[in-house]
Amino acid sequence: MQEERHGFQAEVGRLLDIVAHSLYSDRSVFLRELVSNASDACDKLRYLAITRPELAAEDAQFRVVITPEAAAKTLTIADNGIGMNREELVANLGTIARSGTAAFLKEATGDTSKDISLIGQFGVGFYAAFMVAERVEVFSRRAGETQGWRWVSDGKGEFAVAAAEDVARGTRIVLHLREDAGEFLEPLRLKTIIARYSDHVSLPILLKTEGKEEKLNEAAALWMRPKSEITERQYAEFYRHVSHGFDEPRLTIHWRAEGKIDYTALLFVPRSRPLDLFNPDRKHRVKLYVRRVFITDDCADILPGYLRFLQGIVDSEDLPLSISREMLQHNPLLAKIRAALVKRSLSELAKLAEKEPESYADFWKDFGPVLKEGLYEDQEQRETLLKLARFRSTYGEGLVSLADYVGRMKPGQEAIYYLSGESVEAAARSPQLEGFAARGVEVLLLADPVDEFWIPNVGAYDAKPFKSATRGGAELDKIELSEEKKQAQEPQPAGTDALIAMLRLALQDAVKDVRASSRLDTSAVCLVADEGDMDIHLERLLKQHRQLDNASKRVLEVNPRHPLIAGLAKRLSQNGSAEEVTEAAWLLLDQARIVQGEPVADPVAFARRLDATLLKAIA
């Protein structure tokens, strides 16, 4: 069959450019990636062969063979796993379908040492071969098929695929090494790399030199060994093996359950947040085994979505080896394992929060928004998750727990107050916080979209209801001002009630009401949601996502003691015109909208009113 030439997908081209120009300090990671892929291929065939033993009949001893050829300057990594046919070679080695690719490319900075460390997160570790090879050949034959195929590329924009004869089942990758990569032909160097990166791989890794094969790894399932016999480095390398990452685990959770259900779990919390964590297609990276036999890495029921940052393996002693992915759905035994995994994982996070609060704060920065999804989704674990939740607040720069907040509540305070914004910094600048600050009342500052959904679902913590600081009935009058504020507070100026009535009349079609404010201290005006209305920030989010067409009318609160409001009240009492008050009313409303982060309703009218006001001021 004639050779077919294909251009790489644009994303692959960019990845290869990063790899080709990488100055990554340890190029040996390419071997880890290729061995890991080979191991996965064998695991997949071992599983399929349970129900279709003929697929592995010709060679049932799964292994990875590494062959250096000094004379030819080639290094070959071969496995006898599932293999690929023509379509799979084109799809797997020419395109990237995995979620998060766009995020990766957006993060690519030009700092090659950083960029190359991100590649493994997207399942494209194969391309690391071009760190050491000027040309790569892949010979592969899929299990159950007779036709073999050859894929070849120099990594510069194109690859070619053609039929090939005498190809063994599985995949054989031949690296034609660069001039500066001769070290990877030395057996001792290869042994050192395998010992460091791949000793935990649970099938034999063989080094073939001069016709002899030497086993380089223990080929025993790491997770089945006692924790006391596993070093931190071995844990770290196994984490990199299952995650295809280059970082180290933030937290390692390893235990064996025996009793009504028997299983072993080895789970990791990554140190760095995966770039596709919030992609709708993102799934957890936990592989399911049954008695050391790989079953699937796509078992959605093994963990809830809010723990999708976990990596690792779960090995059951009780599930049948012949179980299919369809049979796993709603499986009662798997449901029990899932419940135990969730409980243990949250328990370990609670220990981290108690013993290493700084490390937990770093964890929360990366994964808190995901964990908070559980407050909305998982009623059974809600109390545990509420204890784990951390927030920024007006109390200080650090994170606070809800228990911290409740312990600092003021006499007369009946609710846990929060304020949502586009960012914590934006929320912290809101004038709606002024009255709370004057009374020393702490307010949680929320900036994650999920906050708008879990709070109404949860309702309260420790019998204290959550209440938005943007709601009309903040009930601040029940909480005393500080002595300093009491002494400094002036009585409400005369004429304020009349001014408010005039403002209400002028803005009757634009706002729900105009009221004197107890929440404002230094600002003149702000917009709030009436009691029972939708929170302002939630409404904005829904409008942005086109899930809401019409905005609710808001309440305009005015600060009677602000010089501007007091001045307007005085002017009105001295026979000021209704037209002046109307113009001022619309300027005040637009000011409140701007402070709230919303556009003014009529920019042209706003500019005209502002011009007229400034002209009067300088006349």
Coordinates of C-alpha atoms in Angstrom, one line a residue:
M1 CA 0.0 0.0 0.0
Q2 CA 1.3 3.5 -0.9
E3 CA 2.5 5.7 1.9
E4 CA 0.0 8.4 3.0
R5 CA 1.3 11.7 4.2
H6 CA -0.6 13.8 6.8
G7 CA -0.1 17.2 8.4
F8 CA -0.1 17.3 12.2
Q9 CA -3.1 19.0 13.8
A10 CA -2.1 22.6 14.6
E11 CA -2.0 21.9 18.4
V12 CA 0.3 19.0 17.8
G13 CA 2.6 21.2 15.7
R14 CA 2.9 23.7 18.5
L15 CA 3.5 21.0 21.1
L16 CA 6.3 19.5 18.9
D17 CA 7.8 22.9 18.5
I18 CA 7.9 23.2 22.3
V19 CA 9.5 19.8 22.6
A20 CA 12.0 20.2 19.8
H21 CA 13.3 23.5 21.4
S22 CA 13.1 22.3 24.9
L23 CA 16.1 22.8 27.2
Y24 CA 14.5 20.6 29.9
S25 CA 17.1 19.7 32.4
D26 CA 16.3 16.0 32.4
R27 CA 15.5 14.7 29.0
S28 CA 15.3 11.1 30.3
V29 CA 11.6 11.6 31.1
F30 CA 10.9 10.6 27.5
L31 CA 11.6 7.0 28.5
R32 CA 9.3 7.2 31.5
E33 CA 6.5 8.4 29.2
L34 CA 7.0 5.7 26.5
V35 CA 7.3 2.9 29.1
S36 CA 4.1 4.2 30.8
N37 CA 2.2 4.2 27.5
A38 CA 3.5 0.7 26.8
S39 CA 2.3 -0.5 30.3
D40 CA -1.1 1.0 29.7
A41 CA -1.4 -0.8 26.3
C42 CA -0.7 -4.1 28.0
D43 CA -3.1 -3.4 30.8
K44 CA -5.9 -2.7 28.3
L45 CA -5.3 -6.0 26.4
R46 CA -5.1 -8.0 29.6
Y47 CA -8.6 -6.7 30.4
L48 CA -10.0 -7.4 27.0
A49 CA -8.5 -10.9 27.0
I50 CA -10.6 -11.9 30.0
T51 CA -13.7 -12.2 27.8
R52 CA -11.8 -12.6 24.5
P53 CA -8.8 -14.8 25.3
E54 CA -8.0 -15.3 21.6
L55 CA -6.8 -11.6 21.5
A56 CA -3.7 -12.5 23.6
A57 CA -3.3 -16.1 22.7
E58 CA -0.3 -15.7 20.4
D59 CA 1.7 -14.0 23.2
A60 CA 0.2 -13.9 26.7
Q61 CA 3.3 -12.9 28.7
F62 CA 2.9 -9.1 28.7
R63 CA 6.2 -7.1 28.8
V64 CA 8.1 -4.1 27.7
V65 CA 11.4 -4.6 25.9
I66 CA 14.0 -1.8 25.5
T67 CA 16.7 -2.4 22.9
P68 CA 19.6 0.0 22.3
E69 CA 21.5 -0.4 19.0
A70 CA 24.7 1.6 19.2
A71 CA 25.8 1.0 15.6
A72 CA 22.4 2.2 14.2
K73 CA 22.0 4.9 16.8
T74 CA 18.5 3.7 17.6
L75 CA 16.6 3.0 20.8
T76 CA 13.6 0.8 20.5
I77 CA 10.7 0.5 23.1
A78 CA 8.4 -2.4 22.3
D79 CA 5.3 -3.8 24.0
N80 CA 2.9 -6.7 23.2
G81 CA -0.2 -4.9 24.3
I82 CA -3.4 -3.7 22.5
G83 CA -1.6 -2.1 19.6
M84 CA -3.1 0.3 17.0
N85 CA -4.4 0.1 13.5
R86 CA -4.1 2.8 10.8
E87 CA -7.0 4.9 12.0
E88 CA -5.8 4.9 15.6
L89 CA -2.2 5.8 14.6
V90 CA -3.5 8.8 12.7
A91 CA -5.9 9.8 15.5
N92 CA -3.6 9.1 18.5
L93 CA -0.3 10.4 17.1
G94 CA -1.5 13.1 14.8
T95 CA -4.2 14.9 16.8
I96 CA -5.1 15.7 20.4
A97 CA -8.7 15.1 21.4
R98 CA -8.2 15.3 25.1
S99 CA -9.9 18.1 27.0
G100 CA -7.7 20.9 28.1
T101 CA -5.4 21.2 25.1
A102 CA -6.5 24.7 24.4
A103 CA -5.8 25.6 28.0
F104 CA -2.3 24.1 27.7
L105 CA -1.5 26.1 24.6
K106 CA -2.8 29.2 26.3
E107 CA -0.5 28.5 29.2
A108 CA 2.5 27.9 26.9
T109 CA 4.7 30.8 27.8
G110 CA 7.8 30.4 25.7
D111 CA 9.7 29.2 28.9
T112 CA 10.4 25.8 27.5
S113 CA 11.5 24.3 30.8
K114 CA 8.1 25.1 32.1
D115 CA 6.1 24.3 29.0
I116 CA 7.5 20.8 28.6
S117 CA 6.5 20.0 32.2
L118 CA 2.9 20.6 31.3
I119 CA 2.7 18.2 28.3
G120 CA 2.2 15.0 30.3
Q121 CA -1.0 16.4 31.7
F122 CA -2.7 16.0 28.4
G123 CA -1.8 12.4 27.6
V124 CA 0.6 13.4 24.9
G125 CA 3.8 12.1 26.5
F126 CA 4.6 10.2 23.3
Y127 CA 5.8 13.5 21.8
A128 CA 8.5 13.7 24.5
A129 CA 10.3 11.2 22.2
F130 CA 11.3 14.1 20.0
M131 CA 13.4 15.6 22.8
V132 CA 16.0 13.0 22.0
A133 CA 15.1 11.7 18.5
E134 CA 15.5 13.4 15.1
R135 CA 13.1 10.8 13.6
V136 CA 10.6 8.4 15.2
E137 CA 9.2 5.2 13.6
V138 CA 6.2 3.4 15.1
F139 CA 5.3 -0.1 14.1
S140 CA 2.0 -1.4 15.4
R141 CA -0.6 -4.1 14.9
R142 CA -3.9 -4.1 16.9
A143 CA -4.8 -7.3 18.7
G144 CA -7.3 -9.3 16.7
E145 CA -6.1 -7.9 13.4
T146 CA -3.6 -9.2 10.9
Q147 CA -2.4 -6.0 9.1
G148 CA 0.5 -4.1 10.6
W149 CA 1.3 -0.4 10.1
R150 CA 4.2 1.9 10.1
W151 CA 4.0 5.6 11.3
V152 CA 7.1 7.8 10.8
S153 CA 7.8 11.5 11.4
D154 CA 10.7 13.9 12.0
G155 CA 8.4 16.1 14.1
K156 CA 8.6 19.0 11.7
G157 CA 5.0 19.3 10.5
E158 CA 4.1 16.0 8.8
F159 CA 3.9 12.3 9.4
A160 CA 3.4 9.3 7.1
V161 CA 1.5 6.1 7.5
A162 CA 1.8 2.9 5.4
A163 CA 1.0 -0.8 5.7
A164 CA 3.9 -2.9 7.0
E165 CA 4.5 -6.6 7.0
D166 CA 5.8 -8.9 9.8
V167 CA 4.7 -6.6 12.6
A168 CA 4.2 -8.3 15.9
R169 CA 1.1 -7.5 18.0
G170 CA 1.5 -4.4 20.1
T171 CA 3.6 -1.3 19.4
R172 CA 7.3 -0.9 18.6
I173 CA 8.7 2.6 18.8
V174 CA 12.1 3.1 17.1
L175 CA 13.9 6.4 18.1
H176 CA 16.6 7.5 15.7
L177 CA 18.6 9.5 18.3
R178 CA 20.1 12.9 17.9
E179 CA 23.8 13.4 18.0
D180 CA 23.7 14.7 21.6
A181 CA 21.5 11.8 22.9
G182 CA 24.1 9.1 22.7
E183 CA 23.9 8.5 26.5
F184 CA 20.6 6.8 26.0
L185 CA 22.3 3.9 24.2
E186 CA 24.3 3.1 27.3
P187 CA 22.8 0.1 29.2
L188 CA 23.9 1.4 32.6
R189 CA 22.2 4.8 31.9
L190 CA 19.0 3.0 30.8
K191 CA 19.0 0.8 33.9
T192 CA 19.4 3.9 36.1
I193 CA 16.4 5.7 34.4
I194 CA 14.1 2.6 34.7
A195 CA 15.1 2.2 38.4
R196 CA 14.3 5.8 39.1
Y197 CA 11.1 6.3 37.1
S198 CA 9.5 2.9 36.3
D199 CA 10.5 0.4 39.0
H200 CA 6.8 0.3 40.1
V201 CA 5.4 -0.8 36.7
S202 CA 3.6 -4.0 37.3
L203 CA 4.8 -5.9 34.3
P204 CA 8.4 -6.9 33.4
I205 CA 10.6 -4.2 31.7
L206 CA 13.4 -6.0 29.9
L207 CA 16.7 -4.6 28.6
K208 CA 17.8 -6.5 25.5
T209 CA 21.5 -6.3 24.6
E210 CA 23.5 -8.7 22.5
G211 CA 20.6 -11.1 22.3
K212 CA 20.2 -11.3 26.1
E213 CA 17.3 -9.9 28.1
E214 CA 17.7 -8.5 31.6
K215 CA 14.8 -7.6 33.9
L216 CA 15.1 -4.0 35.2
N217 CA 12.1 -3.6 37.6
E218 CA 10.4 -5.5 40.4
A219 CA 7.2 -5.8 38.3
A220 CA 5.1 -5.9 41.4
A221 CA 2.0 -3.8 42.0
L222 CA 3.3 -1.0 44.2
W223 CA -0.1 -0.4 45.9
M224 CA -0.1 -4.0 47.3
R225 CA 3.1 -3.5 49.2
P226 CA 3.0 -2.3 52.9
K227 CA 3.3 1.5 53.3
S228 CA 6.4 1.0 55.5
E229 CA 8.3 -0.5 52.5
I230 CA 7.5 2.3 50.1
T231 CA 9.7 5.4 50.0
E232 CA 8.4 8.9 49.2
R233 CA 10.3 8.8 46.0
Q234 CA 8.6 5.6 44.9
Y235 CA 5.2 7.1 45.7
A236 CA 6.1 10.2 43.7
E237 CA 7.2 8.2 40.7
F238 CA 4.1 6.1 40.8
Y239 CA 2.0 9.3 41.0
R240 CA 3.8 10.6 37.9
H241 CA 3.2 7.2 36.2
V242 CA -0.6 7.4 36.7
S243 CA -1.0 11.1 36.1
H244 CA 1.6 11.6 33.4
G245 CA 2.6 14.7 35.4
F246 CA 5.9 16.2 36.3
D247 CA 5.0 17.6 39.7
E248 CA 5.0 15.8 43.0
P249 CA 1.8 14.8 45.0
R250 CA 0.6 17.3 47.6
L251 CA -1.0 14.4 49.5
T252 CA -0.7 10.6 49.3
I253 CA -3.6 8.5 50.6
H254 CA -2.8 4.7 50.7
W255 CA -4.9 2.2 52.6
R256 CA -6.2 -1.4 52.5
A257 CA -9.8 -2.1 53.5
E258 CA -10.7 -5.6 54.7
G259 CA -14.0 -6.9 56.0
K260 CA -17.3 -6.7 54.2
I261 CA -15.5 -5.4 51.1
D262 CA -11.8 -5.9 50.3
Y263 CA -10.0 -3.3 48.3
T264 CA -6.8 -1.3 48.2
A265 CA -6.6 2.4 47.3
L266 CA -3.7 4.5 46.4
L267 CA -4.8 8.1 45.7
F268 CA -2.9 11.3 45.2
V269 CA -3.8 15.0 45.4
P270 CA -1.7 16.8 42.8
R271 CA 0.5 19.7 43.9
S272 CA -0.4 21.8 40.9
R273 CA -3.9 22.3 39.5
P274 CA -4.5 20.6 36.1
L275 CA -5.2 23.1 33.4
D276 CA -8.4 21.3 32.4
L277 CA -9.9 21.1 35.9
F278 CA -12.9 23.2 35.0
N279 CA -13.4 21.8 31.5
P280 CA -16.9 20.2 31.2
D281 CA -15.3 17.0 29.9
R282 CA -12.8 16.7 32.8
K283 CA -13.0 13.4 34.7
H284 CA -11.0 12.0 37.6
R285 CA -7.8 10.1 36.9
V286 CA -8.5 7.0 39.0
K287 CA -7.9 3.6 37.5
L288 CA -10.0 0.6 38.5
Y289 CA -8.3 -2.8 38.9
V290 CA -9.7 -6.1 40.0
R291 CA -7.1 -8.4 41.7
R292 CA -4.2 -6.5 40.0
V293 CA -5.9 -6.7 36.5
F294 CA -6.6 -3.3 35.0
I295 CA -10.3 -2.8 34.2
T296 CA -10.9 0.8 33.2
D297 CA -9.7 4.3 33.6
D298 CA -13.1 5.7 32.8
C299 CA -15.4 4.6 35.6
A300 CA -17.4 7.7 36.4
D301 CA -19.2 6.0 39.4
I302 CA -16.0 5.4 41.4
L303 CA -15.7 9.1 42.6
P304 CA -18.0 12.1 42.6
G305 CA -17.3 15.0 40.3
Y306 CA -16.1 17.2 43.1
L307 CA -13.2 14.9 43.7
R308 CA -12.1 14.8 40.1
F309 CA -8.7 16.2 41.0
L310 CA -7.7 12.9 42.6
Q311 CA -5.3 10.6 40.7
G312 CA -4.4 7.0 41.5
I313 CA -5.8 3.5 41.5
V314 CA -8.4 1.4 43.3
D315 CA -7.9 -2.4 43.3
S316 CA -11.0 -4.5 44.3
E317 CA -10.8 -8.1 45.5
D318 CA -14.6 -8.7 45.2
L319 CA -15.6 -7.4 41.8
P320 CA -15.6 -10.1 39.1
L321 CA -12.8 -10.0 36.6
S322 CA -15.2 -10.2 33.7
I323 CA -17.2 -7.1 34.7
S324 CA -17.9 -4.7 31.9
R325 CA -18.0 -1.0 32.0
E326 CA -21.8 -1.2 31.5
M327 CA -22.1 -3.5 34.5
L328 CA -20.1 -1.1 36.7
Q329 CA -22.9 1.5 36.4
H330 CA -25.1 1.4 39.6
N331 CA -23.2 -1.6 40.9
P332 CA -24.0 -1.9 44.6
L333 CA -20.5 -3.1 45.5
L334 CA -18.9 -0.2 43.6
A335 CA -21.3 2.2 45.4
K336 CA -19.9 1.0 48.7
I337 CA -16.3 1.4 47.5
R338 CA -17.2 4.9 46.3
A339 CA -18.7 5.9 49.6
A340 CA -15.6 4.6 51.5
L341 CA -13.2 6.5 49.1
V342 CA -15.1 9.7 49.6
K343 CA -15.2 9.4 53.3
R344 CA -11.5 8.5 53.6
S345 CA -10.4 11.2 51.2
L346 CA -12.3 13.9 53.0
S347 CA -10.9 12.6 56.3
E348 CA -7.3 12.9 55.1
L349 CA -8.0 16.4 53.8
A350 CA -9.4 17.3 57.3
K351 CA -6.2 16.0 58.9
L352 CA -4.1 18.1 56.5
A353 CA -6.2 21.2 57.4
E354 CA -5.6 20.6 61.1
K355 CA -1.9 19.6 61.0
E356 CA -0.6 21.7 58.1
P357 CA -2.9 24.7 57.7
E358 CA -0.5 26.5 55.3
S359 CA -0.3 23.5 53.0
Y360 CA -4.1 23.1 53.2
A361 CA -4.5 26.8 52.3
D362 CA -2.4 26.1 49.1
F363 CA -4.6 23.1 48.4
W364 CA -7.8 25.2 48.8
K365 CA -6.5 27.9 46.5
D366 CA -6.2 25.3 43.7
F367 CA -9.0 22.9 44.4
G368 CA -11.5 24.7 46.7
P369 CA -13.8 25.8 43.9
V370 CA -14.1 22.1 42.9
L371 CA -14.6 20.8 46.4
K372 CA -17.4 23.4 47.0
E373 CA -19.4 21.7 44.2
G374 CA -19.9 18.9 46.7
L375 CA -21.8 21.3 49.0
Y376 CA -24.4 21.5 46.2
E377 CA -24.3 17.9 45.1
D378 CA -23.6 15.7 48.1
Q379 CA -26.0 16.1 50.9
E380 CA -24.5 13.1 52.8
Q381 CA -21.1 14.7 53.1
R382 CA -22.3 18.3 53.4
E383 CA -21.4 18.8 57.1
T384 CA -17.9 17.4 56.5
L385 CA -17.4 19.7 53.4
L386 CA -18.6 22.7 55.3
K387 CA -15.9 22.1 57.9
L388 CA -13.3 21.8 55.2
A389 CA -14.5 25.0 53.4
R390 CA -12.2 28.0 53.6
F391 CA -13.0 31.6 52.6
R392 CA -11.5 35.0 52.2
S393 CA -13.2 37.6 54.3
T394 CA -13.0 41.2 55.6
Y395 CA -11.3 39.9 58.7
G396 CA -7.8 39.7 57.1
E397 CA -5.7 38.4 54.3
G398 CA -5.7 34.7 55.2
L399 CA -8.4 32.1 54.8
V400 CA -11.1 31.5 57.4
S401 CA -13.3 28.6 58.2
L402 CA -17.0 28.9 59.0
A403 CA -16.2 27.9 62.6
D404 CA -13.8 30.8 62.7
Y405 CA -16.5 33.1 61.4
V406 CA -19.2 32.0 63.9
G407 CA -16.7 32.3 66.7
R408 CA -16.2 36.0 65.8
M409 CA -19.9 37.0 65.4
K410 CA -21.0 40.2 67.1
P411 CA -23.7 40.5 69.8
G412 CA -27.0 40.9 68.0
Q413 CA -25.7 39.3 64.7
E414 CA -27.9 36.5 63.6
A415 CA -26.6 35.6 60.1
I416 CA -23.4 34.7 58.3
Y417 CA -23.0 37.6 55.8
Y418 CA -21.4 37.2 52.5
L419 CA -20.8 39.3 49.4
S420 CA -20.2 37.9 45.9
G421 CA -18.2 39.6 43.2
E422 CA -16.2 39.1 40.1
S423 CA -13.1 38.7 42.3
V424 CA -12.3 38.9 46.0
E425 CA -10.6 42.2 45.4
A426 CA -13.7 43.7 43.7
A427 CA -16.0 42.4 46.4
A428 CA -13.7 43.9 49.1
R429 CA -14.1 47.4 47.5
S430 CA -17.9 47.3 47.5
P431 CA -19.6 50.2 49.3
Q432 CA -22.1 47.7 50.6
L433 CA -19.5 46.6 53.2
E434 CA -19.2 49.9 54.8
G435 CA -22.0 49.5 57.4
F436 CA -20.6 46.0 58.3
A437 CA -17.1 47.4 58.8
A438 CA -18.5 50.2 61.0
R439 CA -19.9 47.6 63.3
G440 CA -17.0 45.2 63.1
V441 CA -19.1 42.6 61.4
E442 CA -17.1 40.1 59.3
V443 CA -18.3 39.4 55.7
L444 CA -17.2 36.5 53.6
L445 CA -15.9 37.5 50.2
L446 CA -16.9 35.1 47.4
A447 CA -15.8 35.0 43.8
D448 CA -16.4 31.4 42.6
P449 CA -19.6 30.9 40.4
V450 CA -20.5 27.8 42.4
D451 CA -20.9 29.9 45.5
E452 CA -24.2 31.3 44.1
F453 CA -25.6 27.8 43.9
W454 CA -24.5 26.0 47.1
I455 CA -25.3 28.8 49.5
P456 CA -29.1 28.8 48.9
N457 CA -29.0 25.0 48.8
V458 CA -27.2 24.7 52.1
G459 CA -29.0 27.6 53.8
A460 CA -27.3 27.7 57.1
Y461 CA -24.2 26.6 59.1
D462 CA -24.4 25.9 62.9
A463 CA -28.1 27.2 62.8
K464 CA -26.8 30.6 61.4
P465 CA -28.4 31.4 58.0
F466 CA -26.3 32.7 55.2
K467 CA -27.3 36.1 54.1
S468 CA -26.1 38.3 51.2
A469 CA -24.8 41.7 52.1
T470 CA -26.5 43.0 48.9
R471 CA -30.0 42.2 50.3
G472 CA -32.2 45.0 51.4
G473 CA -32.9 43.6 54.9
A474 CA -29.3 43.3 56.2
E475 CA -30.7 43.9 59.7
L476 CA -27.6 45.9 60.6
D477 CA -29.6 48.1 63.0
K478 CA -29.7 45.2 65.5
I479 CA -25.9 45.3 65.7
E480 CA -24.4 48.2 67.6
L481 CA -21.9 50.6 66.1
S482 CA -18.5 50.9 67.6
E483 CA -18.2 53.6 70.3
E484 CA -16.0 55.6 68.0
K485 CA -18.6 55.5 65.2
K486 CA -21.4 56.3 67.7
Q487 CA -19.6 59.5 68.8
A488 CA -18.8 60.5 65.3
Q489 CA -22.2 59.9 63.8
E490 CA -24.2 63.0 63.1
P491 CA -28.0 63.1 63.2
Q492 CA -29.9 62.6 60.0
P493 CA -30.0 66.0 58.2
A494 CA -33.3 67.8 58.0
G495 CA -35.1 67.4 54.7
T496 CA -33.7 63.8 54.0
D497 CA -37.2 62.2 54.0
A498 CA -38.4 64.8 51.5
L499 CA -35.4 64.2 49.3
I500 CA -35.9 60.5 49.3
A501 CA -39.5 60.9 48.4
M502 CA -38.5 63.1 45.4
L503 CA -35.8 60.6 44.3
R504 CA -38.4 57.8 44.5
L505 CA -40.7 59.8 42.3
A506 CA -38.0 60.6 39.8
L507 CA -36.7 57.0 39.5
Q508 CA -40.0 55.2 39.9
D509 CA -39.6 53.4 36.5
A510 CA -36.0 52.5 37.1
V511 CA -35.8 51.2 40.7
K512 CA -37.9 49.2 43.1
D513 CA -37.5 51.7 45.9
V514 CA -35.3 54.5 47.3
R515 CA -34.4 54.1 51.0
A516 CA -32.1 55.6 53.6
S517 CA -29.2 53.2 54.2
S518 CA -27.8 51.8 57.4
R519 CA -25.1 50.0 55.5
L520 CA -23.3 53.0 53.9
D521 CA -20.6 54.9 55.8
T522 CA -18.4 56.8 53.4
S523 CA -20.2 56.3 50.0
A524 CA -23.3 58.2 48.9
V525 CA -25.3 55.5 47.3
C526 CA -25.5 51.8 46.4
L527 CA -27.8 49.3 44.8
V528 CA -29.2 46.3 46.8
A529 CA -31.6 43.5 46.1
D530 CA -34.9 43.6 47.9
E531 CA -35.5 40.9 50.5
G532 CA -36.6 37.8 48.6
D533 CA -35.2 39.0 45.2
M534 CA -32.3 37.3 43.4
D535 CA -28.8 38.2 44.6
I536 CA -27.3 40.9 42.3
H537 CA -24.1 38.9 41.4
L538 CA -26.1 35.7 40.6
E539 CA -28.4 37.7 38.4
R540 CA -25.4 39.1 36.5
L541 CA -23.9 35.6 36.1
L542 CA -27.2 34.2 34.7
K543 CA -27.5 37.2 32.3
Q544 CA -23.9 36.6 31.1
H545 CA -24.8 33.0 30.3
R546 CA -28.1 34.0 28.6
Q547 CA -30.2 32.1 31.2
L548 CA -32.0 35.3 32.2
D549 CA -33.5 37.9 30.0
N550 CA -34.9 40.6 32.2
A551 CA -33.1 42.1 35.2
S552 CA -35.0 42.8 38.4
K553 CA -35.4 46.3 39.6
R554 CA -33.1 47.1 42.5
V555 CA -33.4 49.3 45.6
L556 CA -31.3 52.5 45.6
E557 CA -30.0 53.1 49.1
V558 CA -28.7 56.6 49.9
N559 CA -26.5 57.7 52.8
P560 CA -28.3 60.6 54.5
R561 CA -25.1 61.7 56.2
H562 CA -23.0 61.9 53.1
P563 CA -22.1 65.5 52.2
L564 CA -23.6 65.0 48.7
I565 CA -27.0 63.7 50.0
A566 CA -27.1 66.2 52.8
G567 CA -26.4 69.0 50.4
L568 CA -29.1 67.9 48.0
A569 CA -31.6 67.7 51.0
K570 CA -30.6 71.2 52.0
R571 CA -31.0 72.6 48.5
L572 CA -34.4 71.0 48.1
S573 CA -35.5 72.5 51.4
Q574 CA -34.4 75.9 50.1
N575 CA -36.7 75.8 47.1
G576 CA -34.5 73.7 44.8
S577 CA -36.3 72.8 41.6
A578 CA -37.8 69.3 40.8
E579 CA -35.7 69.3 37.6
E580 CA -32.5 69.6 39.6
V581 CA -33.5 66.7 41.8
T582 CA -34.4 64.6 38.8
E583 CA -31.1 65.2 37.1
A584 CA -29.3 64.4 40.4
A585 CA -31.4 61.3 40.9
W586 CA -30.3 59.8 37.6
L587 CA -26.6 60.7 38.2
L588 CA -26.8 59.0 41.6
L589 CA -28.4 55.9 40.1
D590 CA -25.7 55.7 37.4
Q591 CA -23.0 56.2 40.1
A592 CA -24.4 53.3 42.0
R593 CA -24.4 51.1 38.8
I594 CA -20.8 52.0 38.1
V595 CA -19.7 51.1 41.6
Q596 CA -21.6 47.9 41.3
G597 CA -19.6 47.0 38.2
E598 CA -22.6 47.5 35.8
P599 CA -22.9 49.7 32.8
V600 CA -25.0 52.8 32.9
A601 CA -28.3 52.4 31.2
D602 CA -27.9 55.4 28.9
P603 CA -24.2 56.5 28.4
V604 CA -25.2 59.5 26.3
A605 CA -27.7 60.8 28.9
F606 CA -25.2 60.2 31.7
A607 CA -22.5 62.2 29.8
R608 CA -24.9 65.1 29.2
R609 CA -25.9 65.2 32.9
L610 CA -22.3 65.0 34.1
D611 CA -21.3 67.9 31.7
A612 CA -24.2 70.1 33.0
T613 CA -23.3 69.4 36.6
L614 CA -19.6 70.2 36.0
L615 CA -20.5 73.4 34.2
K616 CA -22.6 74.6 37.1
A617 CA -19.7 73.8 39.5
I618 CA -17.2 75.9 37.6
A619 CA -19.6 78.7 36.6

